[in-house]
Coordinates of C-alpha atoms (C1' of nucleotides) in Angstrom, one line a residue:
Chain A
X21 CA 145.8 -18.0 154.3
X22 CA 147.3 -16.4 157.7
X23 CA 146.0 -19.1 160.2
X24 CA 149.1 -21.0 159.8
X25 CA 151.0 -21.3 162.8
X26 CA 154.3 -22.0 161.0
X27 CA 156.4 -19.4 159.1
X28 CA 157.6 -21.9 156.8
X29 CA 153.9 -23.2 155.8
X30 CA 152.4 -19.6 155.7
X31 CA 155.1 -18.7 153.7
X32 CA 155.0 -21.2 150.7
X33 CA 151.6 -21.1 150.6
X34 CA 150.9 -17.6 150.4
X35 CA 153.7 -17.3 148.0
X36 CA 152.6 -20.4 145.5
X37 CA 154.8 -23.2 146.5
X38 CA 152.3 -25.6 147.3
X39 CA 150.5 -27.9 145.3
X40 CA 149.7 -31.1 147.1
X41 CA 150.3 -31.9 150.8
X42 CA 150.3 -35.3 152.8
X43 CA 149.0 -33.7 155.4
X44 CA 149.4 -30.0 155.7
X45 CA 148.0 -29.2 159.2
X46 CA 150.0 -32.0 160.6
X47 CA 153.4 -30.8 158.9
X48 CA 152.1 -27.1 160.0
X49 CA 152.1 -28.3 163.5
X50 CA 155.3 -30.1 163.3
X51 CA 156.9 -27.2 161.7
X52 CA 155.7 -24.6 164.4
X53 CA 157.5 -26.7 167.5
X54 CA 160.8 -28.3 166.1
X55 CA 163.3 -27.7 163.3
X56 CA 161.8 -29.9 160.4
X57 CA 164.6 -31.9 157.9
X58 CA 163.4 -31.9 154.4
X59 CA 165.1 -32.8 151.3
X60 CA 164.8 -32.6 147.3
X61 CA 166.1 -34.7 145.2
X62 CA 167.9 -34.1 141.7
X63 CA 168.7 -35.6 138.9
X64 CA 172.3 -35.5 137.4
X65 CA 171.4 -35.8 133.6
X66 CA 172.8 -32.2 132.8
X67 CA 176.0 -30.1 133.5
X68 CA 173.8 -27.9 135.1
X69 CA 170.2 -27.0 136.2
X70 CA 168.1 -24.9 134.6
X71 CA 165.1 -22.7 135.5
X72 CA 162.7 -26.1 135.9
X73 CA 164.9 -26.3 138.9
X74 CA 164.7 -23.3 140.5
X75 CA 161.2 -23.9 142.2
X76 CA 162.4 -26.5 144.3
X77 CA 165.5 -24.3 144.9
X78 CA 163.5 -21.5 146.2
X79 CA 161.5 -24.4 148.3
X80 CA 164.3 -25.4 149.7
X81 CA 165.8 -21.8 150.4
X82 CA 162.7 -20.6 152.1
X83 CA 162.6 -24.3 154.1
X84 CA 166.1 -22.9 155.3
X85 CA 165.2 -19.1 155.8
X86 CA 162.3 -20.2 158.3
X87 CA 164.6 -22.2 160.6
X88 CA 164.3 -25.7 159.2
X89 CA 166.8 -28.1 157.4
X90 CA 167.6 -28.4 153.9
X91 CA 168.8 -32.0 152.0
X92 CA 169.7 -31.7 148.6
X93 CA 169.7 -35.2 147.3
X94 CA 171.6 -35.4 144.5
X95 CA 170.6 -38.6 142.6
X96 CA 174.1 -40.0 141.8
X97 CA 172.1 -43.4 141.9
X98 CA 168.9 -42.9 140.6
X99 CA 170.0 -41.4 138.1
X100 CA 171.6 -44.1 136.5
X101 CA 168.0 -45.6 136.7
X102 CA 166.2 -43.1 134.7
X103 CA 162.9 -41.3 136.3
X104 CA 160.0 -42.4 133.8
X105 CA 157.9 -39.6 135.5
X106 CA 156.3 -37.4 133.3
X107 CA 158.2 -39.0 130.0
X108 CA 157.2 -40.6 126.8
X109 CA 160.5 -42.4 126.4
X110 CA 163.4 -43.7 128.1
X111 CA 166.0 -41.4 128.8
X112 CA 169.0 -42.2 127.0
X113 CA 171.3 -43.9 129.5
X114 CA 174.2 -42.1 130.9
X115 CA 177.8 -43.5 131.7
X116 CA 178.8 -43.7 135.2
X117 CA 181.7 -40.9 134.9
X118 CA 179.0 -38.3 132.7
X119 CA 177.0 -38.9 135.7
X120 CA 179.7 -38.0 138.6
X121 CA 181.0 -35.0 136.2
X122 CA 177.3 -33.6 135.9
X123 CA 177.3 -34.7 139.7
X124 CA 180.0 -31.9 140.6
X125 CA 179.0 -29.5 138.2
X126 CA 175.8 -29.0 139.7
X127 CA 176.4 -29.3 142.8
X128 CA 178.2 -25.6 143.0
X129 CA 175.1 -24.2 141.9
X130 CA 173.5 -25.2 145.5
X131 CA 176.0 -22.7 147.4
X132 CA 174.3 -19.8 145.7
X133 CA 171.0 -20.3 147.7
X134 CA 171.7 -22.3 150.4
X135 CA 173.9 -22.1 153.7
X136 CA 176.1 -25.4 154.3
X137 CA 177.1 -26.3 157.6
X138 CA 176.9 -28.6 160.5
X139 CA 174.2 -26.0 162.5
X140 CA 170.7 -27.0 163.3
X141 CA 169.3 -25.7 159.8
X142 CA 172.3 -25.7 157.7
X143 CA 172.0 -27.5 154.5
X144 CA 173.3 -30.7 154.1
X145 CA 174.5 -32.4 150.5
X146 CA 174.1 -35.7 150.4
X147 CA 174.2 -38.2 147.4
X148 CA 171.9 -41.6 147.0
X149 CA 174.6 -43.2 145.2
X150 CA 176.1 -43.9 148.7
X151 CA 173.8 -46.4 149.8
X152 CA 172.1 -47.2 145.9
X153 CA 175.5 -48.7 144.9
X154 CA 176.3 -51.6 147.5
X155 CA 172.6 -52.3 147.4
X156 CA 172.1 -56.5 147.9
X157 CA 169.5 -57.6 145.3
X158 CA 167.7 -60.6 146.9
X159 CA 167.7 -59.1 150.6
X160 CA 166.6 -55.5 149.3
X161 CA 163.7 -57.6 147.5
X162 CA 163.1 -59.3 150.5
X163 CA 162.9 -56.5 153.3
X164 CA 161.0 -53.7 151.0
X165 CA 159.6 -55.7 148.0
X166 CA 156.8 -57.2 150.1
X167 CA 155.9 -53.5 150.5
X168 CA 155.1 -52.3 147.5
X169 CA 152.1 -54.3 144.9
X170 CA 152.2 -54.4 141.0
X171 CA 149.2 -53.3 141.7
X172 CA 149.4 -50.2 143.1
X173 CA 152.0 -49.0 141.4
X174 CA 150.5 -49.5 137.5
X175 CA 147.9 -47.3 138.9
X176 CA 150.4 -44.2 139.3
X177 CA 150.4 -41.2 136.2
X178 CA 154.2 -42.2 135.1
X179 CA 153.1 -45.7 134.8
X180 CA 150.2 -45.3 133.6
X181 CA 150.8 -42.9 131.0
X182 CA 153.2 -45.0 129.6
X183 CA 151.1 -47.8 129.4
X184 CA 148.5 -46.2 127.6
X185 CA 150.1 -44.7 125.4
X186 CA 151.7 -48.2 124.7
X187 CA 155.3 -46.4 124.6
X188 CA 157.2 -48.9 126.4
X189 CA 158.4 -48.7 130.1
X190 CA 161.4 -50.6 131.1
X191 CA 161.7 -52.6 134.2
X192 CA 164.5 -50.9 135.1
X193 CA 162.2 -47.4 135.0
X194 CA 159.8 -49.4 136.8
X195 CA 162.0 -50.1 139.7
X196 CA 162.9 -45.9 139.8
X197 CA 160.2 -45.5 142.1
X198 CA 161.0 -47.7 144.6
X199 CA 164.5 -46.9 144.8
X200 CA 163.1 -43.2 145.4
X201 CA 161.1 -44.5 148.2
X202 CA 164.2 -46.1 150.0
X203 CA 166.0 -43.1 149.3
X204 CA 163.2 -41.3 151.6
X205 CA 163.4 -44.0 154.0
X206 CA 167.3 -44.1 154.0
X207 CA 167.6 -40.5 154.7
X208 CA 164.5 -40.6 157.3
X209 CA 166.9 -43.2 159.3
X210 CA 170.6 -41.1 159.2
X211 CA 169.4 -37.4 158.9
X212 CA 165.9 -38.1 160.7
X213 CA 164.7 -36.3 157.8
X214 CA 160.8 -35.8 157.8
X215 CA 159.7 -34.8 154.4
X216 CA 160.3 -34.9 150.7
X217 CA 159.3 -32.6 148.4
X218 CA 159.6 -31.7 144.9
X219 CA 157.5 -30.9 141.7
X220 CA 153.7 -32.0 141.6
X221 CA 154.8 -34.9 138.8
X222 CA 156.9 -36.5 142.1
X223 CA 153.8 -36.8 144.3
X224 CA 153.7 -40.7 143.3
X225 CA 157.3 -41.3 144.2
X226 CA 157.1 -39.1 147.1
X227 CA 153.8 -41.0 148.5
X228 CA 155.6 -44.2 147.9
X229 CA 158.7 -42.9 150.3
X230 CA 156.3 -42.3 152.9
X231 CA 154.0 -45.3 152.9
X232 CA 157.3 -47.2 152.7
X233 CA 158.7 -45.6 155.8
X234 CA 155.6 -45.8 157.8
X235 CA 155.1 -49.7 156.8
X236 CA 159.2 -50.5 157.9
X237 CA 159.4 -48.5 160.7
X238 CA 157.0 -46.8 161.4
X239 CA 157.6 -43.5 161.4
X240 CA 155.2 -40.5 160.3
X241 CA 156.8 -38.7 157.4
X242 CA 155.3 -35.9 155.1
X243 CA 155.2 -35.3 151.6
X244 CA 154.7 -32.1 149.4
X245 CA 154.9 -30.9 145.6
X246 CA 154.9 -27.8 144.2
X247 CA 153.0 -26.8 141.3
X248 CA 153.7 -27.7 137.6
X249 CA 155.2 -24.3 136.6
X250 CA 154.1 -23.0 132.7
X251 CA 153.9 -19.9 131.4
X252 CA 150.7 -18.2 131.4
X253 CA 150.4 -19.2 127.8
X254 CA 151.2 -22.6 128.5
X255 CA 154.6 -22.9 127.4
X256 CA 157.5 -25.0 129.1
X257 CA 159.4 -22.6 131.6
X258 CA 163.2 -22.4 131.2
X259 CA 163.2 -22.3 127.3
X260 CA 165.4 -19.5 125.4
X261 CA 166.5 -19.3 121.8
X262 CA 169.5 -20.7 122.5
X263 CA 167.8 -23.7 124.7
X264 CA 167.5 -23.9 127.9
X265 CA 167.6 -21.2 130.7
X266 CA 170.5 -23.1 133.0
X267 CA 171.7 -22.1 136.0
X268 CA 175.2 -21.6 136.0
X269 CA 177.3 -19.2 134.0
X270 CA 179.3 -21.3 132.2
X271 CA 175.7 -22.5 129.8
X272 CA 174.3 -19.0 130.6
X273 CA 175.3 -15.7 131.1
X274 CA 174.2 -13.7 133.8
X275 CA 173.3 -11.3 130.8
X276 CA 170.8 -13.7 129.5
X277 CA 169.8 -15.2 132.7
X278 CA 168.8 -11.5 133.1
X279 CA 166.6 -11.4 129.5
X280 CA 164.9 -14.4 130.3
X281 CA 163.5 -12.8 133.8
X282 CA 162.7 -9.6 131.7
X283 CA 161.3 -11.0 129.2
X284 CA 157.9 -12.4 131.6
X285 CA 154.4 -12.4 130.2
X286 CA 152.7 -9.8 131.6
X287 CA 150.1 -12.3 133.3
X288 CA 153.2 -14.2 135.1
X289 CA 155.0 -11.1 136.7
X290 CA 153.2 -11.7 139.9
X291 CA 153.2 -15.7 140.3
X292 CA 156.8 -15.2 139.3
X293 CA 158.1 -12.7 141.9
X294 CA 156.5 -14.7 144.4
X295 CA 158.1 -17.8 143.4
X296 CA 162.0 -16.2 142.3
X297 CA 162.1 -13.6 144.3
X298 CA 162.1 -12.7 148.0
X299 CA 160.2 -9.5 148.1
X300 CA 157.3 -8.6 150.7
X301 CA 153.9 -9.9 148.8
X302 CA 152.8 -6.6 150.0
X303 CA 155.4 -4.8 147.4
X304 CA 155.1 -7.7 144.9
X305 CA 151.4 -6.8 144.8
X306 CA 152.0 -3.2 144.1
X307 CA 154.2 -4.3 141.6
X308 CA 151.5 -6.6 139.8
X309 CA 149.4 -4.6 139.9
X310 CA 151.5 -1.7 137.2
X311 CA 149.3 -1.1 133.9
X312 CA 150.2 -2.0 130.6
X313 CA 153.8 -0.8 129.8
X314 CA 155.0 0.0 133.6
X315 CA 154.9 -3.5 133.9
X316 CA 158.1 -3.3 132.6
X317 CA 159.4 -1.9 135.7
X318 CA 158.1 -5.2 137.6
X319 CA 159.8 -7.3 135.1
X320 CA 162.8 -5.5 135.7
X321 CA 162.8 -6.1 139.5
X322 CA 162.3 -9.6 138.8
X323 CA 165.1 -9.5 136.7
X324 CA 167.0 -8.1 139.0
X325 CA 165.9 -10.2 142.0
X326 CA 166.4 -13.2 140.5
X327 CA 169.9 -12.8 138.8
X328 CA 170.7 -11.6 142.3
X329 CA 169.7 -14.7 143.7
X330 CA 171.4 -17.0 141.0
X331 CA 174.8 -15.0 140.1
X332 CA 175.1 -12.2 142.5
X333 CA 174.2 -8.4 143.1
X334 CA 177.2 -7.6 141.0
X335 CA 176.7 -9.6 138.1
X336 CA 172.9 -8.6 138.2
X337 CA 174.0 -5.0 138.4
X338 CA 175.8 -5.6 135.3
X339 CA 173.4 -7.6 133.4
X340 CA 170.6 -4.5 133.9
X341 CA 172.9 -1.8 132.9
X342 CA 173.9 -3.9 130.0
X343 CA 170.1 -3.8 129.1
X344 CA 169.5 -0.5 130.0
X345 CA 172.2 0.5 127.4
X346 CA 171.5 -1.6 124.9
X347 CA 167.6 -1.6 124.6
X348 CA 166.6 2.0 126.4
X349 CA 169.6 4.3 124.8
X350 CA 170.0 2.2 121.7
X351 CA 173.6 1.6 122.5
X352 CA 175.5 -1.4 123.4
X353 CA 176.1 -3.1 126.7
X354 CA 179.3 -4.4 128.1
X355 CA 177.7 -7.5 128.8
X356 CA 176.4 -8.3 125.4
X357 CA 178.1 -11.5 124.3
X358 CA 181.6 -10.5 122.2
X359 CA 183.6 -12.6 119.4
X360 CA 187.1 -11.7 118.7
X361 CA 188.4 -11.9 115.2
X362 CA 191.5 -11.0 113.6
X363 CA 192.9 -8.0 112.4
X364 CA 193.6 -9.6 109.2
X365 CA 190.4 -11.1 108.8
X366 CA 188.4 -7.6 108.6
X367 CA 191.1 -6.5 106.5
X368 CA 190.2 -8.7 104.3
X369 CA 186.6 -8.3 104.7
X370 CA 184.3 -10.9 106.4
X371 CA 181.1 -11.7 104.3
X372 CA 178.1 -10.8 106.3
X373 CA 176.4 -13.8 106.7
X374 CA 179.8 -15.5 108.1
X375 CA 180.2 -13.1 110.7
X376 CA 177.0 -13.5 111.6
X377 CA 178.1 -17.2 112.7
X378 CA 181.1 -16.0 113.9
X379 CA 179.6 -14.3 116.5
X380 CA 177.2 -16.7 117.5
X381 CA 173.8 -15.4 116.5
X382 CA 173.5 -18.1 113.8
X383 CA 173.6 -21.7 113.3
X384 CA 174.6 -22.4 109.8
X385 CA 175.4 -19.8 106.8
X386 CA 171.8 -20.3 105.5
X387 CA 170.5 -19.4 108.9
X388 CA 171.9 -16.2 108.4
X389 CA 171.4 -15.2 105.0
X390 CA 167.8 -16.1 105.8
X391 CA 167.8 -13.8 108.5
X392 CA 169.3 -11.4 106.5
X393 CA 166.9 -11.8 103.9
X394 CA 163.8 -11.7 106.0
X395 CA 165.2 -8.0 107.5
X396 CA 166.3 -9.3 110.3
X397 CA 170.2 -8.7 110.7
X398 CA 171.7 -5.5 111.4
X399 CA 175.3 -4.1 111.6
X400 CA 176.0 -1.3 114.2
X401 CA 171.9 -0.8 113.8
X402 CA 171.6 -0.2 110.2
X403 CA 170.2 -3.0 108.6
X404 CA 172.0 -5.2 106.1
X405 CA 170.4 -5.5 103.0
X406 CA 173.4 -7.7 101.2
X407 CA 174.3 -10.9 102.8
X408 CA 177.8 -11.4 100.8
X409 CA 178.4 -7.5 102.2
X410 CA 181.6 -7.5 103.3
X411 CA 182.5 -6.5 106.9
X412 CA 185.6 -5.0 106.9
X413 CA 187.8 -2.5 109.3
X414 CA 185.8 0.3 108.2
X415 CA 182.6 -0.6 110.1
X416 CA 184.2 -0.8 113.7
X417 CA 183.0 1.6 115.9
X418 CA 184.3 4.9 117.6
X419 CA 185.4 2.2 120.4
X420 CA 186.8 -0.5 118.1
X421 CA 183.7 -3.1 118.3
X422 CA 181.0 -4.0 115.4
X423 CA 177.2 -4.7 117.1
X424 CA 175.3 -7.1 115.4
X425 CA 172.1 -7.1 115.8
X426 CA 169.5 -10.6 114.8
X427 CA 166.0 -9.2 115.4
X428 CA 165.0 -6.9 117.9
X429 CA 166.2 -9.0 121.6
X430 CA 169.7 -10.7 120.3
X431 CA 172.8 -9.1 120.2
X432 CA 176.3 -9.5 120.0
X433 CA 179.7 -7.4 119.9
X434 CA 182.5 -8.4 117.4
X435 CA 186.2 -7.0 118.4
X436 CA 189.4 -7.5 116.9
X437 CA 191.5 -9.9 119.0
Chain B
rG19 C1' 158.4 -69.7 118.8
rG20 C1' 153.9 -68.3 115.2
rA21 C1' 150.7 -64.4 112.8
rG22 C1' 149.9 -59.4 111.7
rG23 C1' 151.3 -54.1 112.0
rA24 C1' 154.8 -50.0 112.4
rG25 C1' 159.7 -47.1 112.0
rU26 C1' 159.5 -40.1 107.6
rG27 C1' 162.7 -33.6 108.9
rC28 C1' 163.2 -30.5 116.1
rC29 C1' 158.2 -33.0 117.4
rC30 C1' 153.4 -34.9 115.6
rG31 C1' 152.0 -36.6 110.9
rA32 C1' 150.7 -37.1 105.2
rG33 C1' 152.9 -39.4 101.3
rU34 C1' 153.0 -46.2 98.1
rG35 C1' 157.9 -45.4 91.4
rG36 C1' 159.5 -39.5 88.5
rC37 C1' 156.1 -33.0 89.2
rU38 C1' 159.3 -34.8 96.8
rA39 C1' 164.2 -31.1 100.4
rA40 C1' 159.2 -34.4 101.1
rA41 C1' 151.6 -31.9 102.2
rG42 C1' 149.5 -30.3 107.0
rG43 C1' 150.0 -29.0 112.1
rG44 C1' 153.0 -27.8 116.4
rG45 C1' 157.4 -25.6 117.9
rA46 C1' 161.3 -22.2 116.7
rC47 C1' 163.3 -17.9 114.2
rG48 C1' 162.4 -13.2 111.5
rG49 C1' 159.0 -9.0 110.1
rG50 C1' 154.4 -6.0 111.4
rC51 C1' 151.4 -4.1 115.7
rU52 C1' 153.3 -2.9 120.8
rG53 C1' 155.7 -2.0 126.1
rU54 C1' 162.3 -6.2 125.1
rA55 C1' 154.5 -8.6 127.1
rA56 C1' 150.3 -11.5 125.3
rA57 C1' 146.9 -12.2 121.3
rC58 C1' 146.7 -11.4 116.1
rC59 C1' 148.6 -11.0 110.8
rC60 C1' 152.8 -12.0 107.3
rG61 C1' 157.3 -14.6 106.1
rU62 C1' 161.2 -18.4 107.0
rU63 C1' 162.3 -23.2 108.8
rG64 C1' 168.6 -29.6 105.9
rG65 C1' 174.0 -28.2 104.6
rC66 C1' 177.4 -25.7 101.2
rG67 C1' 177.8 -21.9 97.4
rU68 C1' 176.8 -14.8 94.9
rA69 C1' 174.1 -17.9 91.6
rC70 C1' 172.0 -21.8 87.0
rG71 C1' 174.0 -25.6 91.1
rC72 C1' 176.1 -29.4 94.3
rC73 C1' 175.8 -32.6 98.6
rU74 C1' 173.2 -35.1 102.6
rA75 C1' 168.2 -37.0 104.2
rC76 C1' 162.4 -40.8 104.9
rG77 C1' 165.2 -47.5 110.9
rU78 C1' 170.1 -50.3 108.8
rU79 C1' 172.5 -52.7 104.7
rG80 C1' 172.2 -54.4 100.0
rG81 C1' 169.2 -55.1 95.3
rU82 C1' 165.5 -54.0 91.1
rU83 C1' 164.9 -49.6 87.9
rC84 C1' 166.8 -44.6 83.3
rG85 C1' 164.7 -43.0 88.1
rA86 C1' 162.9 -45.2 95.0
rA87 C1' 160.7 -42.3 101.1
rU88 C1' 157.7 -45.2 97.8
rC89 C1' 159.1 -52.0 94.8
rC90 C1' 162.3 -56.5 96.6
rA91 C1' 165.7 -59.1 100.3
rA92 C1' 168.1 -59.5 104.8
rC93 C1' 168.8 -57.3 109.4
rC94 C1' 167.6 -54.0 113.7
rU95 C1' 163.9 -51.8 116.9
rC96 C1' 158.9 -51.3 118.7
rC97 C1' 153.6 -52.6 118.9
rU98 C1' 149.3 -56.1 118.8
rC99 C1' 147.3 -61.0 118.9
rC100 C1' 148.4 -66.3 119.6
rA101 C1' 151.7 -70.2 122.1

RNA sequence: GGAGGAGUGCCCGAGUGGCUAAAGGGGACGGGCUGUAAACCCGUUGGCGUACGCCUACGUUGGUUCGAAUCCAACCUCCUCCA
């Protein structure tokens, strides 16, 4: 584990970044005598990134941290492909100006862990739209489709798959991975960018950017994946109640973002805080190494580390005491999420189930009388035993704010406004 | 172009005229046990209404029938084999 000569390879590996590597001892090599370029691509098919993301965030962040040179690649171009990789179906096609408004959206969320600049190993944005677009069919078929075989590429997992499952693969999907590859080679040529990484369901595109490069011109460029990242029980990372865990505040609060860190399996506290967060392994293994409930405390470092990283110390801060009051002293947290109603509307009286709604911790009315009947809602932590109860002025608070409470994690204020 | 098969709720999948808001499983949510964990056990899982109830739903559109997810016609999409 410590006979790597290069931070940057000691340091994803003995934090659990790595997964496959063209050629490891070579990139080590490289790595430990000149700055190395390296870029990630992403996709634009969401306002925002979510925790699936992070991985190669932290991948990139630590790339920067140990004196080498971030690209994100945002996939203005691709996107409009599709990536079939690691999908039953087709993604649903997006329009051009969903793609350029997810396009900026996201690209805000890079700020947070990276350092921008013109500097030797400041991050660089670029987006493969730029050369994608104005791309000649019959001479781009000509100069790269000679390097790539039907052959070959039926035998890669997102083909494959596909195939055998006899869901149908477009040849539009089919061409995804070859437009990845020329992005690889594209940015190899402007940025002298030397390696690619991402998750371990890229390795096929990756290895097809750098067989591509190496057959046009030559050059000798690396490729590495991180691993799949699942739950200790197997689950999907990055999936809440409410959908996914996304990166940026508008989707989800630095509150939530918060839960979703504290809320670890006990068996994934360490693998996380190595991958989220950027404390010594030597204190992440004391910290993994807690039994049974002080575990907690771990969870709530990671928590805190992680919002950090994603919001800020100050909305992290927040988020914990938030917790601390709502969960530890039974009380409720500034940051909870809060609904305004009207004055006249609790006069009135709001039925129980609709304010349930109102505020968010519902779907439809019959979510929350079910919830209510199942002994799941409560109002200012007494439960409610009537659904059609009515909520009036009465039940606000010593500070002018109803809590409601749906089961034991989800809360949320209600003020008059 | 020809022949055959398929399209069901968030997902998978059963159902071939009424007892079907639709078996079963997964997921999700709630309860119990705990530590805001996992595992396990129990419950819930289309919308609206306090409720007897109403509305919407089995690819789409029409039709047969007292009554259709189920039968018929056309169309759309996908799969398989043949040309």
């Amino acid at each position: 584990m410590s006979d790597y000569q290069s931070d940057f390879v000691r340091t994803i590996v003995e934090r659990g970044f790595l997964h496959q590597c063209t050629d490891l001892d070579a990139l080590d090599a490289l790595a430990a005598k000149k700055v190395v370029t390296a870029y990630i691509g992403f996709d634009c098919t969401a306002p925002s990134l979510h925790a699936g993301s992070l991985m190669p965030i932290m991948l990139l962040r630590w790339l920067q941290k140990t004196g080498h040179r971030p690209i994100v690649l945002m996939g203005g171009g691709t996107t409009k492909v599709g990536d079939p990789s690691g999908k039953d179906e087709s993604r649903q096609i997006l329009t051009e100006d969903k793609i350029n408004e997810n396009l900026t959206s996201i690209k805000s969320i890079f700020s947070r862990y990276l350092d921008f600049g013109d500097g030797a190993s400041d991050a660089l944005m670029a987006n493969n739209a730029d050369w994608l677009d104005d791309l000649q069919y019959i001479p781009f078929l000509r100069e790269y489709g000679p390097h790539f075989t039907i052959n070959r590429m039926l035998t890669f997992d997102s083909v494959k798959t596909r195939l055998e499952r006899e869901h149908p693969l477009t040849f539009l999907e089919f061409n995804y991975m070859i437009l990845q590859a020329y992005d690889f080679l594209e940015l190899a040529r402007r940025y002298g960018c030397d390696m690619q990484m991402g998750g371990s369901d890229q390795w096929g595109n990756i290895i097809n950017g750098v067989e591509l490069g190496r057959r046009t011109d030559g050059t000798s460029l690396y490729g590495l994946t991180s691993p799949l990242l699942t739950t200790a029980s197997g689950a999907k990372m990055g999936k809440t109640a409410d959908g996914a865990v996304w990166l940026s505040s508008d989707q989800l609060s630095a509150y939530n973002f918060w839960q979703y860190w504290r809320n670890t399996e006990d068996a994934d506290v360490g693998r996380f805080l190595r991958l989220f967060t950027e404390l010594p392994i030597a204190e992440i293994e004391r910290l993994e190494a807690l039994d049974g409930a002080e575990i907690n405390e771990a969870k709530k470092i990671l928590a805190l580390e992680a919002t950090t990283l994603c919001h800020g110390a100050e909305a992290a801060r927040n988020a914990a005491a938030t917790a601390e009051e709502t969960f530890e002293k039974g009380g409720a947290g500034n940051d909870l999420p809060s609904t305004e109603v009207s004055e006249d509307a609790l006069r009135a009286g709001i039925p129980a189930f609709e304010i349930f709604c109102i505020a968010g911790l519902c779907k439809s009315n019959g979510e929350a009388r079910r919830l209510i009947k199942g002994q799941g809602a409560r109002l200012n932590d007494q439960p409610v035993s009537d659904e059609t109860r009515a909520v009036t002025l009465d039940d606000l608070d010593a500070s002018g704010a109803i809590k409601l409470s749906a089961g034991k994690k989800r809360h949320a204020m209600v003020r008059v406004g």
